[in-house]
Structure formats: structure tokens, C-alpha cells
Short mmCIF file of C-alpha atoms in Angstrom, two decimals:
data_model
loop_
_atom_site.label_atom_id
_atom_site.label_comp_id
_atom_site.label_asym_id
_atom_site.label_seq_id
_atom_site.Cartn_x
_atom_site.Cartn_y
_atom_site.Cartn_z
CA MET A 472 -62.62 7.96 3.14
CA LYS A 473 -59.85 8.16 0.52
CA PHE A 474 -61.69 10.99 -1.22
CA LEU A 475 -61.92 12.89 2.08
CA LYS A 476 -58.18 12.40 2.71
CA LYS A 477 -57.36 13.70 -0.78
CA LYS A 478 -59.63 16.72 -0.28
CA MET A 479 -57.95 17.49 3.05
CA ALA A 480 -54.48 17.18 1.50
CA VAL A 481 -55.41 19.51 -1.37
CA ALA A 482 -56.99 22.00 1.05
CA LEU A 483 -53.85 21.91 3.22
CA ALA A 484 -51.59 22.46 0.20
CA ILE A 485 -53.70 25.41 -0.96
CA ALA A 486 -53.69 26.90 2.53
CA VAL A 487 -49.91 26.58 2.76
CA ALA A 488 -49.45 28.17 -0.67
CA ILE A 489 -51.78 31.08 0.16
CA THR A 490 -50.04 31.61 3.51
CA ALA A 491 -46.62 31.58 1.85
CA ILE A 492 -47.69 34.05 -0.83
CA TRP A 493 -49.41 36.34 1.68
CA THR A 494 -46.39 36.27 4.00
CA GLY A 495 -44.05 37.07 1.15
CA ILE A 496 -46.15 39.98 -0.10
CA HIS A 497 -46.72 41.26 3.43
CA PHE A 498 -42.99 41.37 4.10
CA GLY A 499 -42.10 42.95 0.77
CA VAL A 500 -41.31 40.16 -1.69
CA ARG A 501 -42.31 41.09 -5.22
CA ILE A 502 -43.15 38.56 -7.91
CA VAL A 503 -41.89 40.70 -10.80
CA TYR A 504 -38.25 41.20 -11.66
CA ASP A 505 -37.23 44.82 -11.71
CA PRO A 506 -33.62 45.76 -10.95
CA GLU A 507 -34.77 49.14 -9.62
CA ILE A 508 -36.81 47.56 -6.80
CA PRO A 509 -34.59 47.24 -3.72
CA ILE A 510 -34.00 43.72 -2.38
CA ASP A 511 -35.64 43.26 1.00
CA TRP A 512 -33.59 40.65 2.85
CA ALA A 513 -35.97 40.71 5.81
CA ALA A 514 -38.77 39.53 3.53
CA THR A 515 -36.59 36.77 2.12
CA THR A 516 -35.68 35.67 5.66
CA ALA A 517 -39.33 35.73 6.74
CA LEU A 518 -40.34 33.59 3.79
CA GLY A 519 -37.53 31.12 4.50
CA THR A 520 -38.55 30.96 8.16
CA TRP A 521 -42.15 30.18 7.25
CA ALA A 522 -41.06 27.54 4.77
CA SER A 523 -38.72 25.91 7.29
CA ALA A 524 -41.57 25.76 9.80
CA ILE A 525 -44.26 24.39 7.49
CA VAL A 526 -42.41 22.02 5.15
CA PRO A 527 -41.21 19.59 7.89
CA ILE A 528 -44.78 19.20 9.16
CA PHE A 529 -45.92 18.38 5.63
CA LEU A 530 -43.05 15.91 5.20
CA VAL A 531 -43.97 14.07 8.41
CA PHE A 532 -47.50 13.48 7.12
CA LEU A 533 -46.21 12.56 3.67
CA THR A 534 -43.79 10.03 5.13
CA ALA A 535 -46.52 8.46 7.27
CA TYR A 536 -48.82 8.24 4.26
CA VAL A 537 -46.20 6.66 2.00
CA THR A 538 -45.17 4.17 4.71
CA GLU A 539 -48.78 3.12 5.31
CA ARG A 540 -49.37 2.80 1.58
CA MET A 541 -46.29 0.61 1.12
CA LYS A 542 -47.33 -1.58 4.07
CA ASN A 543 -50.81 -2.07 2.62
CA ASP A 544 -49.40 -2.87 -0.82
CA ARG A 545 -46.95 -5.39 0.64
CA GLU A 546 -49.75 -7.09 2.59
CA MET A 547 -51.96 -7.27 -0.52
CA VAL A 548 -49.15 -8.82 -2.57
CA SER A 549 -48.37 -11.31 0.18
CA GLN A 550 -52.03 -12.28 0.52
CA SER A 551 -52.50 -12.74 -3.22
CA ASN A 552 -49.30 -14.82 -3.40
CA LEU A 553 -50.55 -17.08 -0.61
CA GLU A 554 -53.88 -17.54 -2.41
CA LEU A 555 -51.99 -18.41 -5.59
CA LEU A 556 -49.88 -20.93 -3.67
CA LYS A 557 -53.02 -22.57 -2.23
CA LYS A 558 -54.50 -22.92 -5.74
CA PHE A 559 -51.23 -24.36 -7.00
CA GLU A 560 -51.02 -26.80 -4.09
CA ALA A 561 -54.62 -27.94 -4.64
CA GLU A 562 -53.82 -28.74 -8.28
CA THR A 563 -50.60 -30.61 -7.52
CA GLU A 564 -51.64 -32.57 -4.43
CA THR A 565 -49.10 -35.38 -4.07
CA LYS A 566 -47.42 -37.22 -1.25
CA ASP A 567 -44.33 -35.25 -0.21
CA THR A 568 -40.91 -36.81 -0.08
CA GLY A 569 -38.23 -35.12 2.01
CA GLU A 570 -36.88 -32.97 -0.81
CA GLN A 571 -40.36 -32.03 -2.03
CA LEU A 572 -41.30 -30.98 1.50
CA LEU A 573 -38.23 -28.77 1.77
CA SER A 574 -39.06 -27.30 -1.63
CA HIS A 575 -42.65 -26.61 -0.52
CA ILE A 576 -41.40 -24.91 2.65
CA GLN A 577 -39.02 -22.73 0.67
CA SER A 578 -41.79 -21.85 -1.82
CA TYR A 579 -44.14 -20.95 1.03
CA ILE A 580 -41.56 -18.66 2.65
CA THR A 581 -40.74 -17.07 -0.71
CA ILE A 582 -44.37 -16.36 -1.52
CA ALA A 583 -45.22 -15.17 1.99
CA MET A 584 -42.08 -12.96 1.91
CA MET A 585 -41.46 -13.88 5.56
CA SER A 586 -43.19 -16.32 7.83
CA ALA A 587 -43.30 -17.48 11.44
CA THR A 588 -42.29 -21.00 12.36
CA GLN A 589 -45.79 -21.87 13.57
CA ASP A 590 -47.37 -20.66 10.30
CA ILE A 591 -45.00 -22.90 8.37
CA ALA A 592 -45.80 -25.82 10.68
CA ASP A 593 -49.52 -25.27 10.10
CA TYR A 594 -48.94 -25.15 6.34
CA ILE A 595 -47.02 -28.43 6.13
CA LYS A 596 -49.15 -30.07 8.85
CA LYS A 597 -46.19 -31.02 11.05
CA ASP A 598 -45.44 -30.22 14.68
CA SER A 599 -43.27 -27.20 15.45
CA ARG A 600 -40.21 -29.26 16.46
CA GLU A 601 -40.17 -31.19 13.17
CA THR A 602 -40.75 -27.94 11.28
CA MET A 603 -37.86 -26.31 13.15
CA ARG A 604 -35.58 -29.20 12.14
CA LEU A 605 -36.59 -28.78 8.48
CA LEU A 606 -36.11 -25.01 8.64
CA GLU A 607 -32.65 -25.40 10.15
CA GLU A 608 -31.77 -27.83 7.34
CA LEU A 609 -32.87 -25.26 4.74
CA GLU A 610 -30.86 -22.61 6.57
CA GLU A 611 -27.74 -24.79 6.54
CA ARG A 612 -28.16 -25.19 2.76
CA GLY A 613 -28.33 -21.40 2.42
CA LYS A 614 -31.88 -21.40 1.05
CA ILE A 615 -33.54 -19.39 3.83
CA ARG A 616 -32.40 -17.29 6.75
CA PHE A 617 -33.55 -16.70 10.28
CA ILE A 618 -34.42 -13.03 10.86
CA GLY A 619 -35.73 -12.85 14.42
CA GLY A 620 -37.38 -14.45 17.40
CA ALA A 621 -36.38 -17.41 19.53
CA LYS A 622 -34.38 -19.98 17.61
CA GLU A 623 -33.95 -22.51 20.41
CA ARG A 624 -35.59 -25.84 19.73
CA GLU A 625 -37.73 -25.46 22.86
CA ALA A 626 -39.19 -22.10 21.78
CA CYS A 627 -39.68 -22.62 18.02
CA ALA A 628 -40.98 -19.07 17.59
CA GLY A 629 -38.79 -17.54 14.91
CA ILE A 630 -39.40 -15.56 11.75
CA TRP A 631 -37.90 -16.88 8.50
CA MET A 632 -37.19 -15.22 5.18
CA ASN A 633 -35.97 -16.38 1.78
CA GLN A 634 -32.21 -16.04 1.30
CA LYS A 635 -31.38 -13.28 -1.18
CA SER A 636 -29.19 -14.25 -4.11
#
């Protein structure tokens, strides 16, 4: 599928280049520099008009491609970080004290990049209300921040992110 997308992108770029060259030649643009050849401003305008019509379409597709690529990369990094955290946790399985639990929560949020309250509750094996209390404590210390969702204790459906330094 990637190969097909690349082939289509190359074919589109070649088609645009051929169309631009043909339009320029058709309207009188010359590739050589010769001061005796008169400047045809209509040809220059036509070429600019074609470019201003085609380039934005290309940029829309380029932007969508780059955005999708960045999203996929971010998800892959997040997934690999979570797998690394699970391996680390399996090796250092101990009974958590209060401070260790807060440290584990902060590490989980840091590695996941951002996480929902329920995901954190599932990770630390606590109910959502207890998890919300711990998250609010970390927020008060300035370690994490709330970035969206319902923060009321009854809802417990927020998204949390590591506090930037």
C-alpha cells in the first residue's frame, strides 16, 4: 500500500510538472535567456495562475500525509514506552507505599504521554475515586496537569499529562 501511495505521489508530481511546462510553453514562456526575446507578461501571469491553483491542492494532501505520519509515529512511541514500563514493573514488583504509588502514576503518565483517569486506575488497580484523589495530589504538587474532560469527583473522566519543566 505504501509503495502504491509513493507511485501515485510521483505520478502526480510528474503530471503537475509536465502541465506547468506545457502551459508555460503554450503561453510563450521560453526557457533560454535571450535579451532580444520580448517578455510575454500574459504567459508569466498564466503560469502563476496555474501554480496558484495547483500548489494549494498539493499542500493539502502533503499536510494530511505529514499529520497522519506524525500521529502514527506518536502512537508507536507511546505503545513501545508502555511495553517498556510493563517490563520494568515486572522486574521491580514490590509493595507500593504512598510515595512509590505517586511515583508510579507519574511515570505511567510520562511514558504514555497522556492518559485517561480510568486507564491510570486500571494500571494501579485502584477504583476511579481513589485514583482521582491521587491525581489531584500530584497536580497540587505540580507534577502533572489536567488537560481535559470532567474533573468532578463524581465523573472521574479526565485526561492527564506530565507537567512540562
